Tab-separated table of C-alpha atoms in Angstrom:
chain	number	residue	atom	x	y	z
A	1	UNK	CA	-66.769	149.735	88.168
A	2	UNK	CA	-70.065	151.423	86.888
A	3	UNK	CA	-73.030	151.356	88.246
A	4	UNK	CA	-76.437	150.695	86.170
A	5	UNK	CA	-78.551	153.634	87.406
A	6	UNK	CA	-81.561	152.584	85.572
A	7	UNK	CA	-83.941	152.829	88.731
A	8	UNK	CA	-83.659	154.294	91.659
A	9	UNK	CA	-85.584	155.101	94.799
A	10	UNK	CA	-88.755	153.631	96.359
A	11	UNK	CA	-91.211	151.179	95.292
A	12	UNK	CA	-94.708	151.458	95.437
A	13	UNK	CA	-96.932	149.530	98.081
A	14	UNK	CA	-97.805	146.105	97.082
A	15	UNK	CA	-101.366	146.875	95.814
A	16	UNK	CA	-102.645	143.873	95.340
A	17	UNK	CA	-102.557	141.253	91.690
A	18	UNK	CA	-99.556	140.504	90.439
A	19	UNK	CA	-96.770	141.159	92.363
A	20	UNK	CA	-94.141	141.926	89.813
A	21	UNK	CA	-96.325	144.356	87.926
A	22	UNK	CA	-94.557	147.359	89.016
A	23	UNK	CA	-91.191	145.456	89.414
A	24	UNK	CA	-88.729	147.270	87.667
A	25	UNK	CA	-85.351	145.634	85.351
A	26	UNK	CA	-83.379	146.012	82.450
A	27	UNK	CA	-81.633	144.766	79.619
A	28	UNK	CA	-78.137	144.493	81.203
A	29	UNK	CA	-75.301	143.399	79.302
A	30	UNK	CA	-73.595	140.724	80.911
A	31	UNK	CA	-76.241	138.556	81.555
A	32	UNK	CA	-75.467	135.907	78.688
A	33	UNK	CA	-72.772	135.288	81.149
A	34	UNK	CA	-72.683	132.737	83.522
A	35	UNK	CA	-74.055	132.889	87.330
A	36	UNK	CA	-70.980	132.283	89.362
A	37	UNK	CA	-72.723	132.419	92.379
A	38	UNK	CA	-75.176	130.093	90.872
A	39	UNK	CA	-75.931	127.662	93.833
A	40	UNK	CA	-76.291	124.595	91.125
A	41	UNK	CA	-72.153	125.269	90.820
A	42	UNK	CA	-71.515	124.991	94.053
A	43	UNK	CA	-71.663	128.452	95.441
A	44	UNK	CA	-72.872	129.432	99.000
A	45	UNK	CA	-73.122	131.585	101.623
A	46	UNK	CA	-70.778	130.742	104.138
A	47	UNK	CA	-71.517	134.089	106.882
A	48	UNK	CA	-73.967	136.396	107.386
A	49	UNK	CA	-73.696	139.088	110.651
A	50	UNK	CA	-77.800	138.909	110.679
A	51	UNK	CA	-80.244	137.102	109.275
A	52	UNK	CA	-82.950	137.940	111.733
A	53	UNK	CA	-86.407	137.960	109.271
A	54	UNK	CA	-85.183	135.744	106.289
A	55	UNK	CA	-82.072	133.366	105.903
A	56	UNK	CA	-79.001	134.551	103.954
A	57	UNK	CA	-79.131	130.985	101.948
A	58	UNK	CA	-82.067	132.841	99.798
A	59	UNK	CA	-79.916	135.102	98.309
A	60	UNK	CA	-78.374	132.356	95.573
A	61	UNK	CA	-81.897	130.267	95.262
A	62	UNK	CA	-82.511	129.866	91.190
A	63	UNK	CA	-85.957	131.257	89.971
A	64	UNK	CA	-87.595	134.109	90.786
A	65	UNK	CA	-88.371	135.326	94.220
A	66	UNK	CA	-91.969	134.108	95.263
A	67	UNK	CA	-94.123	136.776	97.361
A	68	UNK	CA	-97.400	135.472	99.802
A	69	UNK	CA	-98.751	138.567	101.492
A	70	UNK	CA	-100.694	136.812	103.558
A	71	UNK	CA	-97.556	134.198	105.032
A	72	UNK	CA	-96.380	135.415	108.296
A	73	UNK	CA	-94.551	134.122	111.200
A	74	UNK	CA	-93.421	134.520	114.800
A	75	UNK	CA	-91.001	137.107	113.764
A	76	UNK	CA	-93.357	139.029	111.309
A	77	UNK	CA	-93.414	138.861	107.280
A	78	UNK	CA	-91.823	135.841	105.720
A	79	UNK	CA	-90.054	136.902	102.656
A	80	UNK	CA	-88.121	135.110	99.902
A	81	UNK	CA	-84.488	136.805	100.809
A	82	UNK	CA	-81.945	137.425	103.014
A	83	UNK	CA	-83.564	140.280	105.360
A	84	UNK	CA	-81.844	142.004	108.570
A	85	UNK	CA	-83.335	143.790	111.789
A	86	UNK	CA	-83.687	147.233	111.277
A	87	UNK	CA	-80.380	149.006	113.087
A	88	UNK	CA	-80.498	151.646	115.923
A	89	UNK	CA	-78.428	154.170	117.185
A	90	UNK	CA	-76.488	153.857	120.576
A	91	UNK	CA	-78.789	156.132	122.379
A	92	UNK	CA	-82.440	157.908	123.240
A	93	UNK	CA	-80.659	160.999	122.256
A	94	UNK	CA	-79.295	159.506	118.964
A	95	UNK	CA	-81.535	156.856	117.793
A	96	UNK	CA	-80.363	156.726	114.325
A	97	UNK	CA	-77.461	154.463	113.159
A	98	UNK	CA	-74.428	155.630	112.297
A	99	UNK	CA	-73.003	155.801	108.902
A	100	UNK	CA	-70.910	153.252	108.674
A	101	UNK	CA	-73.508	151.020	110.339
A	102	UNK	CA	-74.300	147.967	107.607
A	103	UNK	CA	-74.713	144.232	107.474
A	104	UNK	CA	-73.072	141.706	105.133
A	105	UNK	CA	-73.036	138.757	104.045
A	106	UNK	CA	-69.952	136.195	102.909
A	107	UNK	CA	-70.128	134.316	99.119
A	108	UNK	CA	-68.062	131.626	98.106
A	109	UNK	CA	-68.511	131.820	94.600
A	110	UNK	CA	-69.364	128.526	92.847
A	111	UNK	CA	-65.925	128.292	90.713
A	112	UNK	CA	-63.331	131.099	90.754
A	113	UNK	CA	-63.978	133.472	87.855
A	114	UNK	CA	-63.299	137.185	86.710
A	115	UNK	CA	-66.809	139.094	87.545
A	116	UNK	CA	-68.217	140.849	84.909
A	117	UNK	CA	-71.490	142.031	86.366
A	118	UNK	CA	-73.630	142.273	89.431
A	119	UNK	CA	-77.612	141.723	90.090
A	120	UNK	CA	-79.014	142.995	93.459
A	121	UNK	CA	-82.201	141.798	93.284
A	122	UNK	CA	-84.554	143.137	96.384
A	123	UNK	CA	-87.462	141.969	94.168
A	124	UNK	CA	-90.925	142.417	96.902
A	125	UNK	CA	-88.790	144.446	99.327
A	126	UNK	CA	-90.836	147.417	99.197
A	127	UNK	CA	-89.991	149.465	102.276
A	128	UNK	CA	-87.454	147.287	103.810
A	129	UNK	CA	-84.982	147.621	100.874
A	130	UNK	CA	-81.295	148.719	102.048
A	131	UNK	CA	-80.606	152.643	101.258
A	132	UNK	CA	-77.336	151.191	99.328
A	133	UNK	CA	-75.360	148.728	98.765
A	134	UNK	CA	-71.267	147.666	97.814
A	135	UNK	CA	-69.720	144.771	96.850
A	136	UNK	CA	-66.007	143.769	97.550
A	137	UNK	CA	-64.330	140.826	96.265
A	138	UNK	CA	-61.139	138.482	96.963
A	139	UNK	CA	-58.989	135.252	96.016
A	140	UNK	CA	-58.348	133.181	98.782
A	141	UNK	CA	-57.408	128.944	97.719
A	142	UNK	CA	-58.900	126.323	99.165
A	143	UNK	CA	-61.914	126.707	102.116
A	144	UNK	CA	-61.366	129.313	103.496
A	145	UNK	CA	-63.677	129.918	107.065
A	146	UNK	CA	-65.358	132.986	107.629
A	147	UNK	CA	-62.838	133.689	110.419
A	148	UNK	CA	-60.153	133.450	107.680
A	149	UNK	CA	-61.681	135.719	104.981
A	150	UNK	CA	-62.817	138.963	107.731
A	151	UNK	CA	-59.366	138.644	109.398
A	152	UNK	CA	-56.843	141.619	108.593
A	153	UNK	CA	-54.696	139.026	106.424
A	154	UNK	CA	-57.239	139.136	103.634
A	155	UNK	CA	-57.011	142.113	100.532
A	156	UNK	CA	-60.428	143.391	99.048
A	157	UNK	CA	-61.206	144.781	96.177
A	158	UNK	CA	-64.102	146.818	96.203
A	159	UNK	CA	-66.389	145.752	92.682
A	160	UNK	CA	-69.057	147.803	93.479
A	161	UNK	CA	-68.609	151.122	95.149
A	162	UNK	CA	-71.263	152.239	97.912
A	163	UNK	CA	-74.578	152.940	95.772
A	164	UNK	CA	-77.778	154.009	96.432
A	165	UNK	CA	-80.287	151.327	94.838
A	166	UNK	CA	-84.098	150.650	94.472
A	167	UNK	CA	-86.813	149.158	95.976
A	168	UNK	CA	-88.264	145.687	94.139
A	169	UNK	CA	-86.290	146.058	91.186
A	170	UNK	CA	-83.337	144.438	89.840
A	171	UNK	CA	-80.364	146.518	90.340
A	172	UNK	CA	-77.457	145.954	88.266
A	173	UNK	CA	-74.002	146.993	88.183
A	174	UNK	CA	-71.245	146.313	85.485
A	175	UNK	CA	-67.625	145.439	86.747
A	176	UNK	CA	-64.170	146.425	85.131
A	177	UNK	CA	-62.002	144.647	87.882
A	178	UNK	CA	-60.082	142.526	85.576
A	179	UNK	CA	-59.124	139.812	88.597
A	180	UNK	CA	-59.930	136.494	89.606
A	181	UNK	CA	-62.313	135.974	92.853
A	182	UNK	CA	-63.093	132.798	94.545
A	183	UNK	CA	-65.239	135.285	97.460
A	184	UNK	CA	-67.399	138.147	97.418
A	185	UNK	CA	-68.354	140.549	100.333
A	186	UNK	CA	-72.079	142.089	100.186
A	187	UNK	CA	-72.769	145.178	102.516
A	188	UNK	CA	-76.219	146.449	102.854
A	189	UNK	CA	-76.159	150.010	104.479
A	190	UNK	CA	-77.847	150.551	106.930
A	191	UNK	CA	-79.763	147.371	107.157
A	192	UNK	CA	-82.863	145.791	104.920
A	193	UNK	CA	-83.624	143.101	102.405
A	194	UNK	CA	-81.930	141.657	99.409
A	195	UNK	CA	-83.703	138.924	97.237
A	196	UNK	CA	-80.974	137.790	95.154
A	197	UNK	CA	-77.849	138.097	94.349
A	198	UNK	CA	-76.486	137.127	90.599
A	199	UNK	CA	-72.645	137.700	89.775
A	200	UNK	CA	-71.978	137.470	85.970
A	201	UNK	CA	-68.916	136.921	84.766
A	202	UNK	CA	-66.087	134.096	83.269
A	203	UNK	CA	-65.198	131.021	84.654
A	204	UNK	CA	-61.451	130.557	85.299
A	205	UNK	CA	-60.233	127.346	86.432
A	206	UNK	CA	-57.843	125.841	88.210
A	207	UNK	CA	-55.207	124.454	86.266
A	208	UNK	CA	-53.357	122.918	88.780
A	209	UNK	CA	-56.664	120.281	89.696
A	210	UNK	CA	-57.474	120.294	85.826
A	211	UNK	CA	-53.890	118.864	85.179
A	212	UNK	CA	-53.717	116.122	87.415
A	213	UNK	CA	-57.348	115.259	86.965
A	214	UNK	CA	-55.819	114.203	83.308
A	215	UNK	CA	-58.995	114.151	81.974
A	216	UNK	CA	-62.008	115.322	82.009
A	217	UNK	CA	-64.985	117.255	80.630
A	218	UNK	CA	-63.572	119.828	78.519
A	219	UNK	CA	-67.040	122.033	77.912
A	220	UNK	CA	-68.463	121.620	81.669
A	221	UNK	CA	-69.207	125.156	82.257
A	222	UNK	CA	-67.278	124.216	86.131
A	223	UNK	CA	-63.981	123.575	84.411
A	224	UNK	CA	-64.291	127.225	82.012
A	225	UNK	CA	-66.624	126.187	79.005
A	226	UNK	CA	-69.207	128.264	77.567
A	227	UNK	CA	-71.798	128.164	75.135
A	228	UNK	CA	-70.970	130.991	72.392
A	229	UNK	CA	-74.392	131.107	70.390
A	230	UNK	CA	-77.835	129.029	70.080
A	231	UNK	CA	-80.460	129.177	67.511
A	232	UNK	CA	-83.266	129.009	69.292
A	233	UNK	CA	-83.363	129.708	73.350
A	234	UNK	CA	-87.684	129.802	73.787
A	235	UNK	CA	-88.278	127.195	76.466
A	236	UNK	CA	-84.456	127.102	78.248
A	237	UNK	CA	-81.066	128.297	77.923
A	238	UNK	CA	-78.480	126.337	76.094
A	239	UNK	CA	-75.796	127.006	78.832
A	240	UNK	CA	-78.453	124.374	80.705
A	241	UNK	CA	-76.091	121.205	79.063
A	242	UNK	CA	-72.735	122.612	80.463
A	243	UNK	CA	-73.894	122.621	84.174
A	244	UNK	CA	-72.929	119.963	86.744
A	245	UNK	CA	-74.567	117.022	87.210
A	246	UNK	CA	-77.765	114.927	85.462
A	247	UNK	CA	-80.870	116.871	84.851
A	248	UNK	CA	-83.499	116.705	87.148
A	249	UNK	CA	-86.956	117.884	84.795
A	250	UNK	CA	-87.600	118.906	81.805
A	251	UNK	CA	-86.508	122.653	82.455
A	252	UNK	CA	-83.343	122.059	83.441
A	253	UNK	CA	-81.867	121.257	79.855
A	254	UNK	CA	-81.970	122.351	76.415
A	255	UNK	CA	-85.474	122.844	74.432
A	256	UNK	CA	-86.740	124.061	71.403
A	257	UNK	CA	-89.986	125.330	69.891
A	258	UNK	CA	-91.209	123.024	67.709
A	259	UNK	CA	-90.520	123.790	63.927
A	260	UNK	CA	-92.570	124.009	60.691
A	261	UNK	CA	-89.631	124.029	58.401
A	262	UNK	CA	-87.306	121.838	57.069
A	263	UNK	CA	-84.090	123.474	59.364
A	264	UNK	CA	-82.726	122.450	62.605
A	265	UNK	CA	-81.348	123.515	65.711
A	266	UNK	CA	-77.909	123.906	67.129
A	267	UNK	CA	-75.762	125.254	70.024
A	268	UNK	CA	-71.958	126.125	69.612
A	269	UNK	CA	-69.629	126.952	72.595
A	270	UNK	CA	-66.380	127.467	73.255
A	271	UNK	CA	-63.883	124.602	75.246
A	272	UNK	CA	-62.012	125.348	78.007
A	273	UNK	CA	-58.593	125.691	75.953
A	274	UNK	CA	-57.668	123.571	73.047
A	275	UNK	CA	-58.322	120.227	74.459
A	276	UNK	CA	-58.188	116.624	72.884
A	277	UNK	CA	-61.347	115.184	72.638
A	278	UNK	CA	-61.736	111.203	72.913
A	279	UNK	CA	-65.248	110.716	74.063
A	280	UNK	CA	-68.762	112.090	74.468
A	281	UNK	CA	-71.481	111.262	76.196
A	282	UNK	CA	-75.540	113.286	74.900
A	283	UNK	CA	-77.869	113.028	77.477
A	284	UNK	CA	-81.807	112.924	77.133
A	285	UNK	CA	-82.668	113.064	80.438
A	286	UNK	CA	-86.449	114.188	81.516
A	287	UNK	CA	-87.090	114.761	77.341
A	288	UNK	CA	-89.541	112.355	77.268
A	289	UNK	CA	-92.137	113.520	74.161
A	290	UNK	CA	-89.662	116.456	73.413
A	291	UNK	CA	-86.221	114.869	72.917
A	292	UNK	CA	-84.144	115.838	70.170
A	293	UNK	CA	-84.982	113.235	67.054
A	294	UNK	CA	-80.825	113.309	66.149
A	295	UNK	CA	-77.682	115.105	67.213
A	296	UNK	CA	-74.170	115.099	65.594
A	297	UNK	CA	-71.168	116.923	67.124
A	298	UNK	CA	-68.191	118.538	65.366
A	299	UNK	CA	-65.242	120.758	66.223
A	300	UNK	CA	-63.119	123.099	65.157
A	301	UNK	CA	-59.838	124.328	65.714
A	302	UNK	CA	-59.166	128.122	66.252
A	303	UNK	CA	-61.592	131.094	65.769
A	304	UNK	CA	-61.577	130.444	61.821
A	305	UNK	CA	-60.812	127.025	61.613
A	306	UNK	CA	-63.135	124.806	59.933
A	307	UNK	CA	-65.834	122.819	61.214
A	308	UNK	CA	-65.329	119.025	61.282
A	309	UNK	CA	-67.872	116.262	62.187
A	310	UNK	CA	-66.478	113.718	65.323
A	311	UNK	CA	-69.487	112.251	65.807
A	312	UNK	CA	-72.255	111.731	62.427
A	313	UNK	CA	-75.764	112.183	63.155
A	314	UNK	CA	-76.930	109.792	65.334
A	315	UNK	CA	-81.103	108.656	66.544
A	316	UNK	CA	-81.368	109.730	69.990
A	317	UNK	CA	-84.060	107.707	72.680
A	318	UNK	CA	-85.829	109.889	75.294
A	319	UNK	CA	-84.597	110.407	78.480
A	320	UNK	CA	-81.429	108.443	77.552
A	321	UNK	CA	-77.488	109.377	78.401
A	322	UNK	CA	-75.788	108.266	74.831
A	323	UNK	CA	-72.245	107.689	75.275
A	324	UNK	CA	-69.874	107.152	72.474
A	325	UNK	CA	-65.641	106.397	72.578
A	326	UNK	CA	-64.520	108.237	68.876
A	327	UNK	CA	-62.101	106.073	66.913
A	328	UNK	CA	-59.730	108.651	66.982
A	329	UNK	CA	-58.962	111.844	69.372
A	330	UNK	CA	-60.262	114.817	67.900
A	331	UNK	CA	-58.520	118.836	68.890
A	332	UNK	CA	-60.342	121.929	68.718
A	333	UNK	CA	-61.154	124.860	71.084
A	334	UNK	CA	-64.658	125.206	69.912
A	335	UNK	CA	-67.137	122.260	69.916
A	336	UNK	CA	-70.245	122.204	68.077
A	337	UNK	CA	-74.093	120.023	68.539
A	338	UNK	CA	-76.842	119.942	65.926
A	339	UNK	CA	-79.917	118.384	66.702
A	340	UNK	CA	-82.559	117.267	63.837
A	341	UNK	CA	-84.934	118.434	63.691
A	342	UNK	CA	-85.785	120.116	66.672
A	343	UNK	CA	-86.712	119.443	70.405
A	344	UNK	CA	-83.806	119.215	72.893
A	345	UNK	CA	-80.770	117.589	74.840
A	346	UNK	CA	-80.483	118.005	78.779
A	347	UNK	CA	-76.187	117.627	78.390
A	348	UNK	CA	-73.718	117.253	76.538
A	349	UNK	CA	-70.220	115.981	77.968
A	350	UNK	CA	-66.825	116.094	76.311
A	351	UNK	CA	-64.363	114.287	77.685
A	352	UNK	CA	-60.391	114.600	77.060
A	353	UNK	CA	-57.343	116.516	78.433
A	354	UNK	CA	-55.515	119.637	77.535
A	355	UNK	CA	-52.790	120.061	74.865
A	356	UNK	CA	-49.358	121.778	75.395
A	357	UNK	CA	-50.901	124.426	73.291
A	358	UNK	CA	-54.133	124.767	75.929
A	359	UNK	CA	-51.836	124.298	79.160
A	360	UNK	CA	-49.745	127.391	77.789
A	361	UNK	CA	-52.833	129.608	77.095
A	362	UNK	CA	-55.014	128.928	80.415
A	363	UNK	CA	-50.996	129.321	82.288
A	364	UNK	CA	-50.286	133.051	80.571
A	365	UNK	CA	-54.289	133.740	81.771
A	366	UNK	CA	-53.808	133.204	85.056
A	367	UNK	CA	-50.539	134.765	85.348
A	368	UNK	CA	-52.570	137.600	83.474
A	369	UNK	CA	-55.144	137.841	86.522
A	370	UNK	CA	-52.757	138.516	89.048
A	371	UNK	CA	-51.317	134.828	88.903
């Protein structure tokens, strides 16, 4: 594990304006990745040993952290994190706390995964930022409670070492643990504020639940799909039409600037394993004036194997789910859409079940991982 000293130390006094004018970040590289403590997957967090000034729940919010400096409460400064008391030592004579001294916080991470990077965020915590921070992760099935996960039964694996970070900045730390965690464990030493937390990384599934679901959607970012490349990514990120669930508004799908040429957009990802594809819904939900004009869908099998069109293009209606049976199953391990000529889809859902061939490779990964 390596941490991303980019920034370090303390932030400057909020001095009025814009509050992220000073905030410091970076161009880290695991970000393309997906969030698996992204709270729209169905992460959480389950424990927290204080949460005195501002509620551990913060920590996974989407967005940006939002600053007021004029909101306070009965307890003092509302802020947009997960913030602690400050700590103290046992006695008049030693006021200070000890070194050990720290606070934490319990993650279920939204779908088990192999974590690539780390984000402490402690965006707006100025002088109430912790002095470090460290990370430890584990795999523990099922639900697990809090009691479960801190008793002595439970191995972790530290992902990020103790580390000094910095005040309203996004600190970020690349990961080389090459396991699978369903948990994470985030100390703050001695005591502070954290923002957010983001944990990059790839989505490993559960092949057990995958195989007797039969099938099911075989690009949902949840079940280990992941969008590979996107030609244009201005007003939202193509991994938007993996994630669970229907759209809400506009943002939360797939858009395009408008062009003023004669080309077209597309997004290609990568399936689960190599899956057998047998229908497909496109969904236009909230892209009202913006919707994609037409979308067609191919696949391919392999890394070089050859593109090939399952579903022609088709007219699209606004803020519409399409769905569409194919005439015949179609097996790749890459899946393709093309919209015409521009604008955007909110999902895209592929629906079929594992070969022998896919079974086998996601089997040898997870035996891979530690099994």
């Amino acid at each position: 594990m390596t941490a991303i000293e980019t920034f370090t130390g303390d932030a400057s006094p909020y001095g009025g304006g814009d509050p992220y004018a000073d905030y410091r970040t970076a161009d880290f590289p695991f970000t393309h990745l997906a969030d698996l403590a992204d709270r729209r997957l169905g992460a959480g967090v389950i424990a927290a040993n204080d949460e005195f000034f501002a509620e551990r729940e913060n920590l996974l919010l989407p967005g940006r952290p939002v600053f007021d400096p004029e909101r306070f409460g009965h307890k003092g400064k509302i802020m947009d994190g997960w913030e602690t008391r400050r700590r103290r030592g046992v006695s008049a004579g030693h006021p200070w706390p000890d070194d050990d001294d720290h606070d934490w916080a319990l993650i279920r991470l939204g779908t088990p995964g192999v974590v690539r990077g780390i984000v402490v965020d402690t965006a707006h915590f100025r002088g109430n930022y912790p002095q470090a921070i460290s990370v430890e992760g584990t795999a523990v099935d099922g639900s697990p409670s809090p009691e479960d996960l801190l008793s002595g039964d439970v191995k972790w694996t530290t992902l990020v070492p103790r580390t000094r970070i910095g005040g309203h900045a996004a600190n970020g730390f690349a990961v080389t643990a090459e396991q699978r965690f369903t948990h994470l464990r985030l100390n703050q030493h001695p005591d502070g504020g954290i923002a957010r937390l983001r944990v990059y990384g790839e989505v490993v599934p559960d092949l057990a639940w995958l195989t007797a679901l039969g099938a099911f959607d075989v690009v949902a970012l949840e079940n280990g799909g992941r969008v590979e490349d996107a030609s244009d990514r201005f007003y939202s990120p193509a991994a938007n039409t993996i994630r669970p669930g229907r759209s809400q508004k506009m943002d939360d799908g797939w858009e395009t600037r408008r062009r003023r040429d004669h080309g077209h957009d597309w997004i290609t990802y990568r399936l689960v394993a190599q899956s057998q594809i047998r229908a497909l819904e496109i969904d236009t939900a909230y892209l009202k004036g913006n919707a994609a004009g037409w979308a067609s869908v191919s696949v391919r099998d392999g890394e070089d194997g050859d593109w090939r069109e399952i579903l022609p293009r088709t007219r699209l209606q606004p803020d519409t789910n399409h769905r569409f049976v194919l005439p015949h199953p179609a097996v790749g391990t890459h899946a393709r859409v093309d919209i015409h000529p521009d604008g955007g889809i909110s999902r895209l859902r592929l629906f079929g079940s594992l070969t022998d061939q896919g079974t086998a490779a996601l089997e040898a990964r997870r035996q891979e991982l530690g099994g």
